[in-house]
PDB file of C-alpha atoms in Angstrom:
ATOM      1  CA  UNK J 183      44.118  -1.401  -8.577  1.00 61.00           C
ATOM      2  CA  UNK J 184      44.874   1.147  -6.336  1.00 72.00           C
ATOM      3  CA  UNK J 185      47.412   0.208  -3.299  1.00 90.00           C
ATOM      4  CA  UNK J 186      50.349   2.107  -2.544  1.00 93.00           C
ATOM      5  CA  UNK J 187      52.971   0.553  -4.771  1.00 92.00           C
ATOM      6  CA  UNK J 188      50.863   1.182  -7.984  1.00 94.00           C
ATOM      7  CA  UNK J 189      49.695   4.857  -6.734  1.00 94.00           C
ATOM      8  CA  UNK J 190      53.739   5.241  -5.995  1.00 94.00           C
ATOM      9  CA  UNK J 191      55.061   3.509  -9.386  1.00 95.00           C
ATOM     10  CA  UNK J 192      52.056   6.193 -11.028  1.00 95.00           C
ATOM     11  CA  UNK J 193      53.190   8.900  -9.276  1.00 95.00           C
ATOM     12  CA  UNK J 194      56.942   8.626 -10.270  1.00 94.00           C
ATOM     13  CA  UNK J 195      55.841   8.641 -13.877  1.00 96.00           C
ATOM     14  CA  UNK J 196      53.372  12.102 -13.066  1.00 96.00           C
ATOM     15  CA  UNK J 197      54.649  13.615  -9.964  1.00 96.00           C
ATOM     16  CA  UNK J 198      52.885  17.134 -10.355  1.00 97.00           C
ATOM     17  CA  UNK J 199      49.482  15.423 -10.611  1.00 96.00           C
ATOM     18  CA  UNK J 200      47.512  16.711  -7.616  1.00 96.00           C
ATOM     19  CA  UNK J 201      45.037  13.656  -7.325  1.00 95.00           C
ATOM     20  CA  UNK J 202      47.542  10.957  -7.445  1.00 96.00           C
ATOM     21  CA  UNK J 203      49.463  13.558  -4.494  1.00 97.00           C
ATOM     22  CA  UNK J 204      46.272  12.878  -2.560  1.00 97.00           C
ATOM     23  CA  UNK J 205      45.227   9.340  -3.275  1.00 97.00           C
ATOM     24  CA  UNK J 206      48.924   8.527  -2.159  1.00 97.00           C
ATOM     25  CA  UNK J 207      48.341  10.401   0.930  1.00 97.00           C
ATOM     26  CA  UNK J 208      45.200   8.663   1.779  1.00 97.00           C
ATOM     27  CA  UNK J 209      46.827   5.250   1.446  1.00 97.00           C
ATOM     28  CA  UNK J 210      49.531   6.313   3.581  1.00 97.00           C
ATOM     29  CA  UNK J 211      47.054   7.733   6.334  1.00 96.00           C
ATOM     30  CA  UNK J 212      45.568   4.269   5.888  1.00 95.00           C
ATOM     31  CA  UNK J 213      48.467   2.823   7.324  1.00 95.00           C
ATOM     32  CA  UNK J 214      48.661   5.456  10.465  1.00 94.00           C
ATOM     33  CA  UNK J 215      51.964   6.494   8.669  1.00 95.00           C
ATOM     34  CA  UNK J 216      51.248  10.657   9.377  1.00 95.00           C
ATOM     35  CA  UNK J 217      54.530  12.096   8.486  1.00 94.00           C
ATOM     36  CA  UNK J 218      54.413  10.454   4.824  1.00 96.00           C
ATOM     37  CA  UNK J 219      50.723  11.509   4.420  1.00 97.00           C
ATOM     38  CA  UNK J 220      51.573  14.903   5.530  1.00 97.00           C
ATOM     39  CA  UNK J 221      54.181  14.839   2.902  1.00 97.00           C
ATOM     40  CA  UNK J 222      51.726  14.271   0.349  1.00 98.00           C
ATOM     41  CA  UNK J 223      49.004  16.272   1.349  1.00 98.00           C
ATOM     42  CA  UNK J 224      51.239  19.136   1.333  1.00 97.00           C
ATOM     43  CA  UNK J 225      52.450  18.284  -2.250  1.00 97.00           C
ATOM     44  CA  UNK J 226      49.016  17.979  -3.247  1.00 97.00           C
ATOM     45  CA  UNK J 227      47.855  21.413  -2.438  1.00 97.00           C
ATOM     46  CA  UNK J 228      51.237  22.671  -3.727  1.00 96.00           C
ATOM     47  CA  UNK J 229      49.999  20.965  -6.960  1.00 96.00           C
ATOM     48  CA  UNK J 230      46.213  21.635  -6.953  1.00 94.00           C
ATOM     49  CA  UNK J 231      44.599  23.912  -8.998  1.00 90.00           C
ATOM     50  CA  UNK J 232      42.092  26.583  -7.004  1.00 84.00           C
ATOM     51  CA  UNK J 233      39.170  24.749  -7.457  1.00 82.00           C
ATOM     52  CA  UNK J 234      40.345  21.212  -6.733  1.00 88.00           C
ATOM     53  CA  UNK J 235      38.759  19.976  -3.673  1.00 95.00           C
ATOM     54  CA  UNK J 236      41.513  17.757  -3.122  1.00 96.00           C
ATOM     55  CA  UNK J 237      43.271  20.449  -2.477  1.00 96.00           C
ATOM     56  CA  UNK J 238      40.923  21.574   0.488  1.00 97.00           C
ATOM     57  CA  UNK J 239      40.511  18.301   1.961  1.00 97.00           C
ATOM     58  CA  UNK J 240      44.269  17.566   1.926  1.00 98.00           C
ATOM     59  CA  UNK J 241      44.468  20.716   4.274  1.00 98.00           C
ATOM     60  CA  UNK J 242      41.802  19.564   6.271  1.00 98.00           C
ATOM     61  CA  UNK J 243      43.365  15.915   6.515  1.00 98.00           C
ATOM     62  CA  UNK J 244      47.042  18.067   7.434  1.00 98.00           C
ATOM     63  CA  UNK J 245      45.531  19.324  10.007  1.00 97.00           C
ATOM     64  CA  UNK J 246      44.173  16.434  11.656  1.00 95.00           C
ATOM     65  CA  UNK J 247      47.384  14.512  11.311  1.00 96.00           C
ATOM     66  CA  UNK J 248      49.146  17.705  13.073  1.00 96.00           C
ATOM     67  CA  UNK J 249      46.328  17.059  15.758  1.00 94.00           C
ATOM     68  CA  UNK J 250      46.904  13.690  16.153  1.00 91.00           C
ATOM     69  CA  UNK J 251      50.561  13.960  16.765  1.00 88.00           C
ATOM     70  CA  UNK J 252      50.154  16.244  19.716  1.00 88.00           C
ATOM     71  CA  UNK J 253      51.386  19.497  20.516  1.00 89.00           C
ATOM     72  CA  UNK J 254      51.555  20.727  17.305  1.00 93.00           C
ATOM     73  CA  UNK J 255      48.308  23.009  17.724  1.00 94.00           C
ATOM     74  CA  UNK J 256      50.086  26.051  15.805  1.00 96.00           C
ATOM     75  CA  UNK J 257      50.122  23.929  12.819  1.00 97.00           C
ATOM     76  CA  UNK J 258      46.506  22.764  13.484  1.00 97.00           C
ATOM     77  CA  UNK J 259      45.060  26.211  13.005  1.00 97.00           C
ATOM     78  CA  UNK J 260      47.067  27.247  10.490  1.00 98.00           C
ATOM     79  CA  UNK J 261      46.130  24.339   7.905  1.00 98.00           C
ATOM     80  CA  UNK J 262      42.316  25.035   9.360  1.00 98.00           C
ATOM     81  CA  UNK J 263      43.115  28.777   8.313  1.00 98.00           C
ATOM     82  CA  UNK J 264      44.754  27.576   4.908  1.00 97.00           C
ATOM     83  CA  UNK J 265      41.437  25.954   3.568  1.00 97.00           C
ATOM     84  CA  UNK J 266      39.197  28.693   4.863  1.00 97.00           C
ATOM     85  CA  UNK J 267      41.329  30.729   2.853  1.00 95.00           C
ATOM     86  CA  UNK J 268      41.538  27.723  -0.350  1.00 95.00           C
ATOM     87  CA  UNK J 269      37.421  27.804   0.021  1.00 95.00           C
ATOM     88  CA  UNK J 270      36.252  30.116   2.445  1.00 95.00           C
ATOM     89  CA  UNK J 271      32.592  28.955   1.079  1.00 95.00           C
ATOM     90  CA  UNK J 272      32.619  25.467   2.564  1.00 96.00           C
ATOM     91  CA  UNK J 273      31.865  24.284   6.121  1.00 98.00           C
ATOM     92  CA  UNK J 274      34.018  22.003   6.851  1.00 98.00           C
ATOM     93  CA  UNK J 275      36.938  23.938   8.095  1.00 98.00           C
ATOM     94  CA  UNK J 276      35.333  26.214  10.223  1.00 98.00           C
ATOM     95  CA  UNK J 277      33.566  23.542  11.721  1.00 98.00           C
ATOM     96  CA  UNK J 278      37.145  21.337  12.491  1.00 98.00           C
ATOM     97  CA  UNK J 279      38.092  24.818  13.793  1.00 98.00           C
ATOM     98  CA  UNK J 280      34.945  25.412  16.316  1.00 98.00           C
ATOM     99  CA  UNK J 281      35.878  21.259  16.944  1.00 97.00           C
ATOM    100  CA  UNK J 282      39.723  22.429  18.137  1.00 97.00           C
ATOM    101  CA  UNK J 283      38.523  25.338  20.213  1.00 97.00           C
ATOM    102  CA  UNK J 284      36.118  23.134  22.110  1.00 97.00           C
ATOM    103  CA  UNK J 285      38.994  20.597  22.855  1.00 95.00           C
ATOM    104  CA  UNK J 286      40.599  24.038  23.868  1.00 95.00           C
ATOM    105  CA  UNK J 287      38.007  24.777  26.192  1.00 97.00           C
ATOM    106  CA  UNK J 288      38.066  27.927  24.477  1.00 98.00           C
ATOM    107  CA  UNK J 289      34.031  28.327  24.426  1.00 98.00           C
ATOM    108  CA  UNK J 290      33.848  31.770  22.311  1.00 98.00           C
ATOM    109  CA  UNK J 291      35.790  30.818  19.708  1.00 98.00           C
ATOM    110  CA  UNK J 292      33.864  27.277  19.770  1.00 98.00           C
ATOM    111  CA  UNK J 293      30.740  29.725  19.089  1.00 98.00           C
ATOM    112  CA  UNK J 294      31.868  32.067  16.663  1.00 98.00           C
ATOM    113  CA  UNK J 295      33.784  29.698  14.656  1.00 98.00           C
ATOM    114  CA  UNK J 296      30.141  27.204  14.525  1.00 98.00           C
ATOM    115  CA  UNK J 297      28.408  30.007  13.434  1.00 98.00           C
ATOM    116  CA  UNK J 298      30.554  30.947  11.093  1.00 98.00           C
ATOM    117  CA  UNK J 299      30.473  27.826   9.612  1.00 98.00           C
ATOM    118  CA  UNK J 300      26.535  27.723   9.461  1.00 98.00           C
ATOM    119  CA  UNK J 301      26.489  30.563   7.265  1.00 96.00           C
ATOM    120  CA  UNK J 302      28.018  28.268   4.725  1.00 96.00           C
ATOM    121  CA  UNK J 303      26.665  24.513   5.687  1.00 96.00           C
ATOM    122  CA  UNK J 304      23.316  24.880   3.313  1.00 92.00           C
ATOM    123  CA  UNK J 305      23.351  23.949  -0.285  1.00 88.00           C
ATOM    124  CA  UNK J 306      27.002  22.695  -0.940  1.00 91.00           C
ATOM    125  CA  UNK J 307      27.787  18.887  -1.714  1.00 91.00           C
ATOM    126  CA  UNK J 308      29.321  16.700   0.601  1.00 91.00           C
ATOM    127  CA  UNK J 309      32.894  16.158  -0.143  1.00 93.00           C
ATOM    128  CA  UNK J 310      33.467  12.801  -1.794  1.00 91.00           C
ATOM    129  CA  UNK J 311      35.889  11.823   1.421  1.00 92.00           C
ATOM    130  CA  UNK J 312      34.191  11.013   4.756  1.00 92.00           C
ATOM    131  CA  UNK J 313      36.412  13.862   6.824  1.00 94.00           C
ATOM    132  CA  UNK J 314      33.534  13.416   9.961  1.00 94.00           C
ATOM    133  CA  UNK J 315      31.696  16.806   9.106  1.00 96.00           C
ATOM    134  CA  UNK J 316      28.193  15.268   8.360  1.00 95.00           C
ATOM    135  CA  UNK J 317      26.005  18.497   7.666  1.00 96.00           C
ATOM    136  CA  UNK J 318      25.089  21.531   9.149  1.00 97.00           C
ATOM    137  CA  UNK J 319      23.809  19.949  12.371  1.00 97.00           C
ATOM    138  CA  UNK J 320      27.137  19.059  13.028  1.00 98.00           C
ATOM    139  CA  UNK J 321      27.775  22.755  13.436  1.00 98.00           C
ATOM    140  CA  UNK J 322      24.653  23.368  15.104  1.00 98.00           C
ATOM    141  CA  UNK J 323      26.216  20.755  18.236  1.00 98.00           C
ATOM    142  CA  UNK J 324      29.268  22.901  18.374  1.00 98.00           C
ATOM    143  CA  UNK J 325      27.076  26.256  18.409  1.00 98.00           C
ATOM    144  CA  UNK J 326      24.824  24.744  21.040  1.00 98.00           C
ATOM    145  CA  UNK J 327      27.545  23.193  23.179  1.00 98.00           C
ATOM    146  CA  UNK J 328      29.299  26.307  23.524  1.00 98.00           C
ATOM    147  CA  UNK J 329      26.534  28.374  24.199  1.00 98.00           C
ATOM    148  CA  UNK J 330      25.700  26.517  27.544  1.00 96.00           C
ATOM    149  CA  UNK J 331      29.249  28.157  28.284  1.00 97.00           C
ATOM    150  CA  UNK J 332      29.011  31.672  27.104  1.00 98.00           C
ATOM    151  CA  UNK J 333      25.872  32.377  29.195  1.00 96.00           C
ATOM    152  CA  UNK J 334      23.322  31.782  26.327  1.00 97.00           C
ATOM    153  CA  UNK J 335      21.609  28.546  28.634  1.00 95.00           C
ATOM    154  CA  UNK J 336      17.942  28.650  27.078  1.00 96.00           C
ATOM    155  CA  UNK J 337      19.923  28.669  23.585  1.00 97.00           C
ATOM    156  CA  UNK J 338      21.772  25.951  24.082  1.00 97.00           C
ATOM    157  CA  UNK J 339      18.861  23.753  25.634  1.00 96.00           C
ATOM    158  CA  UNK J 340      16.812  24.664  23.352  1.00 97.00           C
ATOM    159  CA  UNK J 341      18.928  23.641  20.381  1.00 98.00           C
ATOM    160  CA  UNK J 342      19.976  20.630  21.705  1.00 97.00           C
ATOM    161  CA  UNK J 343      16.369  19.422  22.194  1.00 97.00           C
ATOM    162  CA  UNK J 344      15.709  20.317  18.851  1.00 97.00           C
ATOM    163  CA  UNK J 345      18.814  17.873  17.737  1.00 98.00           C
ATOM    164  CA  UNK J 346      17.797  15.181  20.146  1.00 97.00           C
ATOM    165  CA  UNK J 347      14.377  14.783  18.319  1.00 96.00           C
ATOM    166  CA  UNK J 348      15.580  15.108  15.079  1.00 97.00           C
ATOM    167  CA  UNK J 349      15.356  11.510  13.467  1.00 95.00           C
ATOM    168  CA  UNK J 350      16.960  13.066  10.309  1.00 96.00           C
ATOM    169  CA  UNK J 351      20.720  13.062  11.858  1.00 96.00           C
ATOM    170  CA  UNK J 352      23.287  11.062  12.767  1.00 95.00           C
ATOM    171  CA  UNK J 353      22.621   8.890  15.954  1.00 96.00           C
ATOM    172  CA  UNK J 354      25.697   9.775  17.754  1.00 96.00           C
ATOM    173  CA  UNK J 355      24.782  13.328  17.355  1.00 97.00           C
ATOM    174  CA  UNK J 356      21.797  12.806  18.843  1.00 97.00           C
ATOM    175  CA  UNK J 357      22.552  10.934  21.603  1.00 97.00           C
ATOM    176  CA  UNK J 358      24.966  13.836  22.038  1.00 97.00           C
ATOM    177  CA  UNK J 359      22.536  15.916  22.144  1.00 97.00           C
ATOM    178  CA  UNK J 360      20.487  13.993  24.983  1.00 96.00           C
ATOM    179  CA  UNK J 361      23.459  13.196  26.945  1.00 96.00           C
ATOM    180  CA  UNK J 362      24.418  16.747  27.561  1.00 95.00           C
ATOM    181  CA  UNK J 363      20.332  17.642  28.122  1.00 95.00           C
ATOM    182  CA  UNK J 364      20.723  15.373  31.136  1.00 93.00           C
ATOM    183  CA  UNK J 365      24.094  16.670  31.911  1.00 91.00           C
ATOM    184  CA  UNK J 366      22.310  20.115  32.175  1.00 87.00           C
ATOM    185  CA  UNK J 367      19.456  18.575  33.947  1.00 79.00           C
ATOM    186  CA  UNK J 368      16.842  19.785  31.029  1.00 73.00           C
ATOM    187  CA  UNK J 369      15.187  16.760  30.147  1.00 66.00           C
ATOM    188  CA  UNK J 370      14.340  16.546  26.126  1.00 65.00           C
TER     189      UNK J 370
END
């Protein structure tokens, strides 16, 4: 059994071990307690070896505790930047990152950092965590929510028609998608 005062009692008898680093974290998220997680998220990529993906989600998970916890938006990016740089061939990151810049209002960076993303969402494995990055779609929103604000209208309408039919996604995605067609006034 894995709660928190087993992971902790396991822990004290391996502390290096990356995995147990993270599954303590995730118990500790569990509980909304963001500091501790932090704590062991960090320890766990401290830990990690290059390839452990543990060590890439823990950044990603850093960074949305930093996010949560308001103004702290330096330390945001700069976990997003640490796992781009820990696997600069998985989407995830770069699409948390186009996610932040569009909270930013910060449309061109929403855009670039979408696309950036796509060029790695096809072919990889899903992470065995549910962060909320679903597929490549999920970059495609960001890419075609951000367009409508760089000037690139007929881009943007017509990608987010193309997501508003697609049966294949994620429902809130696309009724997303179909909310901001009639935002727009383009019908689907």
């Amino acid at each position: 059994m894995n709660t928190l005062p087993n992971l902790i009692v396991r822990l004290s008898q391996d502390p290096f071990n990356s995995d147990l680093n993270f599954d303590v974290a995730e118990e500790y998220l569990k509980l909304n307690q963001t500091a501790s997680a932090v704590s062991f998220y960090l320890r766990c990529v401290e830990y990690a070896s290059p390839a452990n993906e543990k060590g890439y989600m823990s950044l990603l998970r850093m960074a949305k505790c930093f996010d949560d916890q308001k103004g702290r938006e330096l330390s945001v990016t700069n976990c997003l930047l640490q796992a781009i740089t820990y696997d600069d061939t998985r989407p995830e990151a770069y699409f948390f990152m186009s996610q932040y810049f569009e909270r930013c209002q910060q449309w061109q960076e929403t855009y670039t950092w979408a696309v950036l993303g796509l060029g790695w969402a096809n072919g990889v494995d899903a992470l065995p965590n549910d962060l909320g990055y679903y597929g490549g779609y999920c970059l495609e929103f960001q890419k075609y929510i951000a367009a409508w604000w760089i000037g690139r209208k007929q881009e943007s309408i017509d990608g987010l028609k193309s997501l508003a039919k697609n049966d294949t996604i994620a429902a809130m995605y696309r009724d997303a998608a179909k909310y901001n067609l009639e935002k727009l006034n383009a019908g689907i």
